[in-house]
Short mmCIF file of C-alpha atoms and ligand atoms in Angstrom, two decimals:
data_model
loop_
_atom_site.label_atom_id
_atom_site.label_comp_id
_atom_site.label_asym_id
_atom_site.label_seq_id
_atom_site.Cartn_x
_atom_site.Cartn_y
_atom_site.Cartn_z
CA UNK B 1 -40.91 19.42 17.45
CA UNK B 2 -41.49 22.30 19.81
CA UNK B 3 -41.48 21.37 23.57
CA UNK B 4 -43.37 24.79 25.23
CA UNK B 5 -42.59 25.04 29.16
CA UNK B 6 -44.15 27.70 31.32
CA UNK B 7 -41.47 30.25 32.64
CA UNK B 8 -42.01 31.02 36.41
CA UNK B 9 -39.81 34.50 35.98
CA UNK B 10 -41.99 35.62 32.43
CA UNK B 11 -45.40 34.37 33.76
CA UNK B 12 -45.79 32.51 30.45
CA UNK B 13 -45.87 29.50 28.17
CA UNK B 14 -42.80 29.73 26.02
CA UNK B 15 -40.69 27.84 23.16
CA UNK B 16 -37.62 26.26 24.91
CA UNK B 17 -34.34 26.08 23.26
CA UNK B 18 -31.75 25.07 25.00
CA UNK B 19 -28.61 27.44 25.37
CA UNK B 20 -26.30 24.60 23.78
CA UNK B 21 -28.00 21.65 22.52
CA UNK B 22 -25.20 19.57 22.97
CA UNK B 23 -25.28 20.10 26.95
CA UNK B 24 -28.95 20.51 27.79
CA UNK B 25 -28.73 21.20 31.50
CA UNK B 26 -31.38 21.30 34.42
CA UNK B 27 -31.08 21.82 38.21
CA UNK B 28 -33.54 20.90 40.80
CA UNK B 29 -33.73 21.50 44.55
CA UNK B 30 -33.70 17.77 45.84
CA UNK B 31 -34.71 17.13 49.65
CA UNK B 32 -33.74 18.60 52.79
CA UNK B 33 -32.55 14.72 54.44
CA UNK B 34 -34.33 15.29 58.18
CA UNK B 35 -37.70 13.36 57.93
CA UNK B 36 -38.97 10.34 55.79
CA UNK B 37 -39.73 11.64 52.51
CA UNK B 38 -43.81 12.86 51.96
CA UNK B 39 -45.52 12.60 48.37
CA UNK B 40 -45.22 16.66 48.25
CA UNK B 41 -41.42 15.39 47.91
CA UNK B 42 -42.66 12.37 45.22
CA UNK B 43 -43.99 15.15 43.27
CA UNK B 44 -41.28 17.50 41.45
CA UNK B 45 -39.00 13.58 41.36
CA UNK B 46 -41.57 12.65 39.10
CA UNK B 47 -42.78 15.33 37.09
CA UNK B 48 -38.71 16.66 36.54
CA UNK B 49 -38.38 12.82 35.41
CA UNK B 50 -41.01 13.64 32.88
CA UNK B 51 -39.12 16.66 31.38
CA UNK B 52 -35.52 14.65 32.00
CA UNK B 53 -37.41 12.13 29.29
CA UNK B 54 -38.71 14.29 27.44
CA UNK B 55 -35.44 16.23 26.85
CA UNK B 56 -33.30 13.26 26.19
CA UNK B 57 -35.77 12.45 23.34
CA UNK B 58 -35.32 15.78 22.03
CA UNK B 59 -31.74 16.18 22.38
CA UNK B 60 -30.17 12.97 22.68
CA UNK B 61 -29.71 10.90 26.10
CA UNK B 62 -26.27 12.46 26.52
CA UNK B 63 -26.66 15.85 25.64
CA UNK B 64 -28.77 16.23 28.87
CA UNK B 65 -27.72 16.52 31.81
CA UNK B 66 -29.86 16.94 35.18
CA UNK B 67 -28.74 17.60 38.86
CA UNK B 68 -30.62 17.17 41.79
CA UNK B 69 -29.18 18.49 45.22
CA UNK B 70 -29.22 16.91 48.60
CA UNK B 71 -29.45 19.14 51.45
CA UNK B 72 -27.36 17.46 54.46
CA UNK B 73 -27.09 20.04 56.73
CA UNK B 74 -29.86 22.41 57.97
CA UNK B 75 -31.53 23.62 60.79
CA UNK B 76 -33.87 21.27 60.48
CA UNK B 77 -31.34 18.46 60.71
CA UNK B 78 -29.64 19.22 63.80
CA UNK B 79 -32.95 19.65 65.68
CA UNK B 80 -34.18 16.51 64.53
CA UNK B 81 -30.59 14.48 65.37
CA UNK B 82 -31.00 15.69 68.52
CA UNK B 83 -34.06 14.54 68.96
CA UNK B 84 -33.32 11.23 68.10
CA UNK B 85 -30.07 11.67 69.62
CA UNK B 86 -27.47 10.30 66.86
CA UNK B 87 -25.65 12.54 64.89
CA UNK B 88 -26.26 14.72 61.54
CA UNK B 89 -24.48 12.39 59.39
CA UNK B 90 -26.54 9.45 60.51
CA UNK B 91 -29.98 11.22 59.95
CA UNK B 92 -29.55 12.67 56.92
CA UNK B 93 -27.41 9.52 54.99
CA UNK B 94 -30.42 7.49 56.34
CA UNK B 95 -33.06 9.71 54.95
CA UNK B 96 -30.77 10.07 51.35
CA UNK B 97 -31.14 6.22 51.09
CA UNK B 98 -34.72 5.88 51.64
CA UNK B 99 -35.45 8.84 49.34
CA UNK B 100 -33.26 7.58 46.71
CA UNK B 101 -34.99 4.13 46.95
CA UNK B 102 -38.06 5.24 46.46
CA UNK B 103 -37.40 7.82 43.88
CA UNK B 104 -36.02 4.27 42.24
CA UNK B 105 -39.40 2.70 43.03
CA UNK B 106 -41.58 5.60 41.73
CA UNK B 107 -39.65 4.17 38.35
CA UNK B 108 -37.80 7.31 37.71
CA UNK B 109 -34.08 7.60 35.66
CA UNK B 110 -31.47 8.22 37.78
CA UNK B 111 -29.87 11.39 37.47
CA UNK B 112 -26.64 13.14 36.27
CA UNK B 113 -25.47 13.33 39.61
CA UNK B 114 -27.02 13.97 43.45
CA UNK B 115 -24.34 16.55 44.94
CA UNK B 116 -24.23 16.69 48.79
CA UNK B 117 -24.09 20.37 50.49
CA UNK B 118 -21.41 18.80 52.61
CA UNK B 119 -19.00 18.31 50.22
CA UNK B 120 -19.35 21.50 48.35
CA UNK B 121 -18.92 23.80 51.63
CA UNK B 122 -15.52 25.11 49.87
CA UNK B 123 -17.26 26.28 46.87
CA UNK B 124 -19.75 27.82 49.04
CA UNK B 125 -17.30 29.98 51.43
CA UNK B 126 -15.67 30.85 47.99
CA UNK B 127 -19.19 32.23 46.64
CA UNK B 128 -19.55 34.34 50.09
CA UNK B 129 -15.77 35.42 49.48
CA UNK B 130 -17.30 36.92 46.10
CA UNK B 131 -20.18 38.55 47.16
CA UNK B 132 -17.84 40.22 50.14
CA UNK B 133 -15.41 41.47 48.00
CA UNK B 134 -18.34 42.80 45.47
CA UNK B 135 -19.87 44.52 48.43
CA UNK B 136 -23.34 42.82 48.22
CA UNK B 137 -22.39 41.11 51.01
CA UNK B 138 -21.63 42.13 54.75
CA UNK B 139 -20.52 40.95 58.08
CA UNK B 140 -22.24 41.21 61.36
CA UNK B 141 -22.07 39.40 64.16
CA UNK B 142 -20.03 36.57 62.54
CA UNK B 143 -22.78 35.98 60.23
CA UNK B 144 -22.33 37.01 56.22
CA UNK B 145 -25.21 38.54 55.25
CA UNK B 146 -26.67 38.97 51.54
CA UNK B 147 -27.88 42.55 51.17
CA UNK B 148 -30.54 42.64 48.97
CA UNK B 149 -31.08 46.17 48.87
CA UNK B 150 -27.87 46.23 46.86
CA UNK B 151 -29.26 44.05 44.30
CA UNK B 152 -31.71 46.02 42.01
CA UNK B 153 -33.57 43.22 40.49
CA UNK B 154 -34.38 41.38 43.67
CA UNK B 155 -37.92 40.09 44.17
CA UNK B 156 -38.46 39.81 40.45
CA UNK B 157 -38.33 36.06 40.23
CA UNK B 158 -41.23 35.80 42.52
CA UNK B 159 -43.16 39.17 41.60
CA UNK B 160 -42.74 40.88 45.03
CA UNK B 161 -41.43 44.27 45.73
CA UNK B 162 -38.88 45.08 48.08
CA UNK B 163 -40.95 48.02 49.60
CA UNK B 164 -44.20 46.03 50.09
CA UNK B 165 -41.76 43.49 51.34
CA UNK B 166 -40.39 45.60 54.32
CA UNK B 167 -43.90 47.07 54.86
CA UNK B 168 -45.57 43.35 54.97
CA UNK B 169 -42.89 42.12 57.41
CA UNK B 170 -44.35 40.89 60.39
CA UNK B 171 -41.40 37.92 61.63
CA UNK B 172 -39.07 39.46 64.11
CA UNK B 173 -36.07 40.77 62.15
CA UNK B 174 -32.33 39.71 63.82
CA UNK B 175 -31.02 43.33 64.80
CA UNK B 176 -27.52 42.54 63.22
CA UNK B 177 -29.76 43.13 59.89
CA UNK B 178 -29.88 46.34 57.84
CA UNK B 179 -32.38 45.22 56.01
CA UNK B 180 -35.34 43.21 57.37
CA UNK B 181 -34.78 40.82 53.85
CA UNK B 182 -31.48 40.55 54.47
CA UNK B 183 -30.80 36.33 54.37
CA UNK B 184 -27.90 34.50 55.79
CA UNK B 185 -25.11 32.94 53.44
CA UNK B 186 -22.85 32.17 56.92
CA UNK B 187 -23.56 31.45 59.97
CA UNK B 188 -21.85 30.83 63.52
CA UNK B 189 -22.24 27.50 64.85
CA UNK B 190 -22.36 26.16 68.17
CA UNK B 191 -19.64 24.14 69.94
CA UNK B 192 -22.66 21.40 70.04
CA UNK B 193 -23.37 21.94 66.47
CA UNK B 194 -21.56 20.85 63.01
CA UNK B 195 -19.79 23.24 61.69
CA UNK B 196 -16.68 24.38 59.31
CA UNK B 197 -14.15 26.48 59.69
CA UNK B 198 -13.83 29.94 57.26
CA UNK B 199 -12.33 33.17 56.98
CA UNK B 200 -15.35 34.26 59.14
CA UNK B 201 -15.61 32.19 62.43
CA UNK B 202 -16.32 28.12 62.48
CA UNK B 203 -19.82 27.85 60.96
CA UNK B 204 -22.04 26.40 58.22
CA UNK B 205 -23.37 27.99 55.22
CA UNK B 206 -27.17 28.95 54.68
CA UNK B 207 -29.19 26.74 52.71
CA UNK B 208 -29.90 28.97 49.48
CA UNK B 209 -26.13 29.25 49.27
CA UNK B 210 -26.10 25.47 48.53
CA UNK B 211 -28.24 25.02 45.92
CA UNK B 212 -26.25 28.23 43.98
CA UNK B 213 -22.94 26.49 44.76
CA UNK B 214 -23.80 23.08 43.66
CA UNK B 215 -25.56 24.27 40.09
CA UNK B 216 -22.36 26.65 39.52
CA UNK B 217 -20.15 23.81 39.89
CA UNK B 218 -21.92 21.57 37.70
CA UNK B 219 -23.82 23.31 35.10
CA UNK B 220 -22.26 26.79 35.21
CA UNK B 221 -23.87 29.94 36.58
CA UNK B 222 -26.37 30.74 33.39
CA UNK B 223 -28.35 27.36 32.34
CA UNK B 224 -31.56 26.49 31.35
CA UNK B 225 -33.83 25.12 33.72
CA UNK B 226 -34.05 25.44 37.44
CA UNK B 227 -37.00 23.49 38.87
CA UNK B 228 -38.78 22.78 41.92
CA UNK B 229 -41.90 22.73 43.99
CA UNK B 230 -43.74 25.73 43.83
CA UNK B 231 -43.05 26.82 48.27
CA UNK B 232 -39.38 27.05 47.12
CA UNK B 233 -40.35 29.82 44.65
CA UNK B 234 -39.66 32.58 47.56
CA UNK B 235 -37.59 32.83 49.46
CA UNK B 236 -35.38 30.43 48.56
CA UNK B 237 -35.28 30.74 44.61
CA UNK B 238 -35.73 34.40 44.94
CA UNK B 239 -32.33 34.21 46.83
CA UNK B 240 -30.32 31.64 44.94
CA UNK B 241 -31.22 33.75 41.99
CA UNK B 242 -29.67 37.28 43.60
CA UNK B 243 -26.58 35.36 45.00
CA UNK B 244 -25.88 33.77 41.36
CA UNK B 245 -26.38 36.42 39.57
CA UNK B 246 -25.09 38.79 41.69
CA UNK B 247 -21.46 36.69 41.87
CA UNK B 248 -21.36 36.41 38.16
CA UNK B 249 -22.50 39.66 37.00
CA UNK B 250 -24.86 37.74 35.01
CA UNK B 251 -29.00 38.91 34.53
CA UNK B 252 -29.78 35.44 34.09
CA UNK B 253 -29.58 32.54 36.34
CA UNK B 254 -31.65 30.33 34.90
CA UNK B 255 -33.16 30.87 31.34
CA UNK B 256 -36.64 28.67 32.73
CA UNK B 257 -37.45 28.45 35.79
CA UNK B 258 -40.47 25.80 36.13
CA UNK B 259 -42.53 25.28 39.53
CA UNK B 260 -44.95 22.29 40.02
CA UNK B 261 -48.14 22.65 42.54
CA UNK B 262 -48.76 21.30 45.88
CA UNK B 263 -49.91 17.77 46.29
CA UNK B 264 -53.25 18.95 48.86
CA UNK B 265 -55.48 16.35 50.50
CA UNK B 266 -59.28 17.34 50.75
CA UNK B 267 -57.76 20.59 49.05
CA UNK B 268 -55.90 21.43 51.81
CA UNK B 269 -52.35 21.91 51.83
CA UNK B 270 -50.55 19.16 53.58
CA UNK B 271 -48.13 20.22 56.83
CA UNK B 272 -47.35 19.00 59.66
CA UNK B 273 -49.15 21.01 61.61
CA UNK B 274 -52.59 19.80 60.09
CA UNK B 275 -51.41 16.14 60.63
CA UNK B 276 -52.39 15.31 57.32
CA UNK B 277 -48.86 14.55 55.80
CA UNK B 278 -48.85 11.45 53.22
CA UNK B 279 -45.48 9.64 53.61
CA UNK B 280 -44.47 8.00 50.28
CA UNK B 281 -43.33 5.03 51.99
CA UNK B 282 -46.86 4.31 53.48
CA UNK B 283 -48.14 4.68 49.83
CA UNK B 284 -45.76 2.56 48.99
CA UNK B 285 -46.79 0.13 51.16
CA UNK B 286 -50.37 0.28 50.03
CA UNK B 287 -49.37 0.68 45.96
CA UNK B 288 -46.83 -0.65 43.69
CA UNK B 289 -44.35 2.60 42.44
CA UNK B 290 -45.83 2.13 38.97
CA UNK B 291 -49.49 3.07 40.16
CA UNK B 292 -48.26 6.06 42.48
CA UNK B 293 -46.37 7.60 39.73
CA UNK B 294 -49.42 7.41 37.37
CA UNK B 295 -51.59 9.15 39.83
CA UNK B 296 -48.82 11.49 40.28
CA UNK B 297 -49.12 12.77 36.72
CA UNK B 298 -52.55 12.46 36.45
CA UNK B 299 -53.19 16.22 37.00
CA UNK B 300 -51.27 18.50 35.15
CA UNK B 301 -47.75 19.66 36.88
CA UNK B 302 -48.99 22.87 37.87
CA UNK B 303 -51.75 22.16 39.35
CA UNK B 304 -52.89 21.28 43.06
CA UNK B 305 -53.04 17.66 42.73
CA UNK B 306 -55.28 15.69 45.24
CA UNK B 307 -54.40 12.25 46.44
CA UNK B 308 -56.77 10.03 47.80
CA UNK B 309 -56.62 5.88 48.80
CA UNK B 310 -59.69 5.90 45.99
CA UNK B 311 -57.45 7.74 43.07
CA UNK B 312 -54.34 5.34 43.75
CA UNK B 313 -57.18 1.81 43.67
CA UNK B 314 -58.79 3.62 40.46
CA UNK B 315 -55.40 4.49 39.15
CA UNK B 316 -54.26 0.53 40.07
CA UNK B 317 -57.18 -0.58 38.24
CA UNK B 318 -56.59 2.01 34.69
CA UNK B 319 -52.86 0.61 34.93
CA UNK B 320 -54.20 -3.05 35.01
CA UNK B 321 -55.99 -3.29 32.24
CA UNK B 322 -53.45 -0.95 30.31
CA UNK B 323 -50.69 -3.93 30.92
CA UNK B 324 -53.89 -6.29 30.41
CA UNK B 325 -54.77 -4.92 27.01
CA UNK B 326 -51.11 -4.26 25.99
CA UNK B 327 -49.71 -7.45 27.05
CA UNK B 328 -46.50 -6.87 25.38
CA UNK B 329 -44.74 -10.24 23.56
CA UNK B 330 -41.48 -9.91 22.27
CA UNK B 331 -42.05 -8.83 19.50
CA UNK B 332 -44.58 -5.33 20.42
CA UNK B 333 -41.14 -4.58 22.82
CA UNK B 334 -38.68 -4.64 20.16
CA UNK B 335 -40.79 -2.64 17.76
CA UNK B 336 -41.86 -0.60 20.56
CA UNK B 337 -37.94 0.30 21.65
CA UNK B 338 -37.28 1.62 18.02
CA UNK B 339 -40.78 3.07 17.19
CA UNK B 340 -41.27 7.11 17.06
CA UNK B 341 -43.72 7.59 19.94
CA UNK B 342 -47.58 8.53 19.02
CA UNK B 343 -47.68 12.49 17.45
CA UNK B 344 -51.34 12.91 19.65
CA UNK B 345 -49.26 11.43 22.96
CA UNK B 346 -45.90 13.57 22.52
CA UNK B 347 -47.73 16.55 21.40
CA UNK B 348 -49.49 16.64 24.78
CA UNK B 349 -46.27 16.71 26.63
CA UNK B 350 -44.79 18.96 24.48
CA UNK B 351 -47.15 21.41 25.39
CA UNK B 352 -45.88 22.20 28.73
CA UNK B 353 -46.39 18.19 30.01
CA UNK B 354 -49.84 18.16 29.43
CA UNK B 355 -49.41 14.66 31.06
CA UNK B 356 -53.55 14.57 31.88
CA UNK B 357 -54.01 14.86 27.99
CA UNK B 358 -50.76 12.30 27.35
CA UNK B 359 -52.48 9.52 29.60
CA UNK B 360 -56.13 9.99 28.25
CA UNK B 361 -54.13 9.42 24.91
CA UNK B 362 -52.78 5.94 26.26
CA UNK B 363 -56.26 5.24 27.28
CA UNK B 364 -57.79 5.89 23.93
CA UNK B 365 -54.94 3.41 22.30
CA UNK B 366 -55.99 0.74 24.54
CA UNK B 367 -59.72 1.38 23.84
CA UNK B 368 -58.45 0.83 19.87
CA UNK B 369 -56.83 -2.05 20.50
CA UNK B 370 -59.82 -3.66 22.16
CA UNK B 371 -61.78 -2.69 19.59
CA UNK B 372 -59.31 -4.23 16.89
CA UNK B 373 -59.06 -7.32 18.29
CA UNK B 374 -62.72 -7.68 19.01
CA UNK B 375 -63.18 -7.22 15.04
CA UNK B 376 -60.60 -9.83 14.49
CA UNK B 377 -62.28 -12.24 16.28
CA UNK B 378 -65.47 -11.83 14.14
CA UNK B 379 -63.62 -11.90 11.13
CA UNK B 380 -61.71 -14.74 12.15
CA UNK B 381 -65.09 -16.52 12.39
CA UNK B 382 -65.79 -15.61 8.34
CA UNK B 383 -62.65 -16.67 7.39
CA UNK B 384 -61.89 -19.76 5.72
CA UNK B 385 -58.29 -21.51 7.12
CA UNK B 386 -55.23 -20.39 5.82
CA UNK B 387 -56.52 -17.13 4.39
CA UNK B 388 -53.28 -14.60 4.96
CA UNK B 389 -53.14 -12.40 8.59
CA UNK B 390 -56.44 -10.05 7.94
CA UNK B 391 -55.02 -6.23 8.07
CA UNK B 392 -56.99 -5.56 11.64
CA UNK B 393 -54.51 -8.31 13.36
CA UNK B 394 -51.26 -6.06 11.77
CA UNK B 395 -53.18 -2.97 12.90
CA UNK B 396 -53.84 -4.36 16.78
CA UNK B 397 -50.28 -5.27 16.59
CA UNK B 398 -49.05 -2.06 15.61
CA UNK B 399 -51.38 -0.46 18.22
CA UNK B 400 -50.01 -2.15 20.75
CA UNK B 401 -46.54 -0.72 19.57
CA UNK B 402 -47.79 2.69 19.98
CA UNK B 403 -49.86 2.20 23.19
CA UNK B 404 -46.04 0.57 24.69
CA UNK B 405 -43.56 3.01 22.97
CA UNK B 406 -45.82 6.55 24.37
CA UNK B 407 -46.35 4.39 27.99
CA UNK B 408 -42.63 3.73 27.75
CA UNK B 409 -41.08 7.25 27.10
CA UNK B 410 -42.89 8.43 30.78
CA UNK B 411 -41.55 5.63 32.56
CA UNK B 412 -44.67 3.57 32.06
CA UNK B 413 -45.67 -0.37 31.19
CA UNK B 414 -41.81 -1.25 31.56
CA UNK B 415 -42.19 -4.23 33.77
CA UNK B 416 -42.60 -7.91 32.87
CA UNK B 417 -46.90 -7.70 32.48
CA UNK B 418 -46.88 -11.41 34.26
CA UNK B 419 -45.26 -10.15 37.39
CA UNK B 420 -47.41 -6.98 37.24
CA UNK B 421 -50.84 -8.76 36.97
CA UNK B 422 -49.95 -11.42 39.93
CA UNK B 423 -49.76 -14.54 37.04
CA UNK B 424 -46.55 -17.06 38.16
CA UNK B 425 -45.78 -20.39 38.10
CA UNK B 426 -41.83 -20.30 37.68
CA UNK B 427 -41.07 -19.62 41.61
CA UNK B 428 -43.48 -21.51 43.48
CA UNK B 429 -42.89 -25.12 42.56
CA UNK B 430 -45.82 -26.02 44.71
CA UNK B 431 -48.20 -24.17 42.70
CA UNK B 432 -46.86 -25.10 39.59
CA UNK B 433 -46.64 -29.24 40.83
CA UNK B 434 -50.27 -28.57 41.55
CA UNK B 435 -51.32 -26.95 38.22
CA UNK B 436 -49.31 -29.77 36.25
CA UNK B 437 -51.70 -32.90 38.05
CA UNK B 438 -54.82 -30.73 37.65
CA UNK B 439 -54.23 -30.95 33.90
CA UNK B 440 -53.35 -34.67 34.37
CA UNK B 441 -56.74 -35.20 36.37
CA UNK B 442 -58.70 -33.29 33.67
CA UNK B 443 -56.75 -35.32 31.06
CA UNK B 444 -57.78 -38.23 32.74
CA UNK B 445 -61.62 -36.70 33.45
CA UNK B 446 -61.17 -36.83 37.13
CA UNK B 447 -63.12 -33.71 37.39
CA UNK B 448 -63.70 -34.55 41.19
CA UNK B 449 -59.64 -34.20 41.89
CA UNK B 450 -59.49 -31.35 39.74
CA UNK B 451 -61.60 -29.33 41.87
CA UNK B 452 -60.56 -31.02 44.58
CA UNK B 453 -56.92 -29.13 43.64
CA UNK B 454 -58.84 -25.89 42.16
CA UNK B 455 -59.59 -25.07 45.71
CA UNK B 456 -55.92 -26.49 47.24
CA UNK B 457 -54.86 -23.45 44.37
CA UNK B 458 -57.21 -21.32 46.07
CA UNK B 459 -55.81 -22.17 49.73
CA UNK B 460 -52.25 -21.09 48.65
CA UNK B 461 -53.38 -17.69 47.03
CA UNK B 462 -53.83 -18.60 43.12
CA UNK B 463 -56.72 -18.52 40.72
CA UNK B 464 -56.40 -20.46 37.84
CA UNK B 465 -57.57 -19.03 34.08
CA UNK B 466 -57.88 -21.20 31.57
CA UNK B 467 -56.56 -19.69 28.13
CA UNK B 468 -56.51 -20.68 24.59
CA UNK B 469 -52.41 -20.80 25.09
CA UNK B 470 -53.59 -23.62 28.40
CA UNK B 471 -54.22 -22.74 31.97
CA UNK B 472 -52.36 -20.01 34.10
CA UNK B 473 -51.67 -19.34 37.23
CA UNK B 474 -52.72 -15.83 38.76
CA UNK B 475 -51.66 -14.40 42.22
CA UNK B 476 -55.28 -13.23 44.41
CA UNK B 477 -53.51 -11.49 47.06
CA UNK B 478 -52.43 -8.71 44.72
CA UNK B 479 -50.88 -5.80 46.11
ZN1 LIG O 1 -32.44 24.93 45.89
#
């Protein structure tokens, strides 16, 4: 098995193999904590779930291991704390929990670890201690600057020259700057503002110095994937790129460096300033995680990806009947947990998570399975009783194990398909009081009172379908 990734720095699709296999390690740049989370955030926590999958399959579960950064303190933070006037550490360990509790609702695996900036600012003053005493770095006007003219290479992560750079500038350069590029690593704070104490004045660090910091630390300065949306490609991966690599004397920061699209809305880019930003938690509101993830990886990863109320309802309705036509017993999970997953299905992911291709694949195995059981119920028709299980019924069956074990390794069809398709009885003893003299009416041919509690059913919120295995009990006011 050959898992192909596209390589931001080469510009091309190419075979990944890991540096060690026994200690498989990613990085991504997780959220700056200053506003509730928007899907443009959902995005790279699901698609970087995808790989995190797909890499423990190929490698082993703990051979992998997968960090994603929080960014606690920012600009952006101590504007918006003092808007709302409570302090940096409120904001941003309120905006942590609601990001990590959705990222837990969008059905992804938790990962290795979730470093805060804030507790790494040591490592990070020791980093701008290094690229001082290397002479990359310089002081002026107690800020530590990175110079980038002094590193050779810089700009070739993102494809930009450092002449056309300088040329193109048009943002008003800080004169304390010898070189318009020039990006902070330290900077002064206020009295009013958080800050640390250092060799260079009290102060906090810049953000790209973070996310270099936090990967050292916990995956070394050479690894072999650094991910993240596509915006974060320059500056800020440019930067964390020269800072690495100029510290360790290393070429390489990381050996892939993968960048997902921008989630758009009527193709335009979401921001703040169009007013068309998408919380997740309004989505949320609207959708079930399961549903918002599909639609999430329904275009492939680096691709815009449109999302409209219409594609979450049509994705709702896809993932219904998937869990309707799957319907997992206990015995499709078991054999599902142990089964290898579909060669069509992981072949499409393998090929730089072709997840549009992976899903049409779970499609076509629920199409099958419809199919299969259709032709089991003629046959069962021509059958005499007690012939032996007809080979279709084994076939449906094992169907069903690869339509579960493919949904499975993306995150997908995991949850109890009663709960998911609105059918209950066990926690609404009314309901199920109600069902149980229904039967006893029709039992009794009082079809009059079992209408009579049909619609009383109906009043609380339940339909009831009658099935060969006796009536059930389904939810209307699904979600
Ligand atoms: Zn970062």
């Amino acid at each position: 098995m050959e898992l192909k990734l596209h390589d931001t720095q080469t510009r091309e699709k190419r075979v990944f193999t890991p540096l060690d296999k026994t200690n498989v390690r990613m990085y991504v740049c997780g959220p700056t904590v200053y506003n509730p989370p928007h899907i443009g955030n959902a995005r790279p926590v699901v698609i970087f779930d995808i790989l995190f999958r797909l890499l423990r399959l190929l490698y082993g579960e703990e051979q992998v291991a997968y960090i994603r950064n929080i960014t606690d303190i920012d600009d952006k933070i101590i504007t918006a704390a003092k808007q709302q006037n409570i302090t940096i550490t409120q904001l941003a360990r309120s905006v942590e929990k609601q990001f990590h509790t959705e990222t837990e609702q969008l059905l992804c695996l938790p990962v290795t670890a979730s470093p805060r900036a804030t507790d790494h600012i040591n490592e990070m003053q020791k980093l701008v201690q290094a690229l001082l005493a290397k002479n990359i770095a310089y002081i002026a006007e107690k800020h530590v600057l990175f110079n980038v003219a002094r590193q050779n290479d810089y700009g070739t992560l993102s494809k930009r020259q450092l002449s056309d750079m300088i040329a193109g500038a048009r943002v008003e350069v800080a004169p304390y700057k010898q070189n318009p590029h020039d990006f902070v690593l330290w900077k002064p704070s206020a009295e009013d503002e958080p800050g640390w104490d250092s060799p260079w004045g009290r102060g906090r660090p810049g953000w790209h110095l973070e996310c270099s910091a936090m990967s050292a630390k916990f995956l070394g300065t050479t690894f072999d994937i650094h991910g993240g949306g596509i915006d974060l490609l320059f500056p800020h991966h440019e930067n964390e790129r020269a800072q690495t690599c100029a510290a360790s004397g290393e070429k390489i920061m990381a050996n892939f460096w993968i960048h997902n699209g921008y989630v758009v809305r009527d193709n335009e880019k979401m921001s703040k300033s169009l007013g068309n930003v998408l919380l997740t938690s309004d989505l949320l509101e609207q959708f079930d995680g399961e549903t918002v993830r599909l639609a999430l990886l329904s275009g492939h990863y680096r691709q815009p990806l449109d999302i409209t109320t219409q594609k979450l309802q049509e994705t709702k309705t896809q993932l219904d009947r998937l869990y309707r036509v799957c319907k997992p017993d206990a015995e499709v999970r078991e054999r599902a947990a142990s089964a290898k997953p579909d060669a069509e299905f992981l072949n499409a992911l393998l090929d730089d998570l072709n997840t549009p291709k992976a899903i049409a694949r779970l499609h076509t195995l629920a199409a099958e399975i419809v199919s299969e059981n259709d032709s089991e119920k003629r046959g069962a028709v021509n059958e005499a009783p007690g012939t032996e299980e007809s080979p279709s019924a084994v076939s449906a069956t094992d169907k069903k194990v690869a339509l579960l074990a493919a949904a499975n390794l993306v995150g997908l069809l995991s949850q109890n398909p009663d709960t998911r398709l609105g059918y209950i009885v066990q926690n609404d003893t009314d309901a199920a009081r109600l069902l149980a003299e229904r039967e006893d009416a029709r039992r009794d041919n009082d079809f009059a009172k079992a209408d009579e509690i049909r619609a009383s059913l109906a009043s609380l919120g339940y339909q009831i379908e009658d099935t060969p295995a006796g009536p059930r009990l389904r939810r209307l006011s699904e979600k």
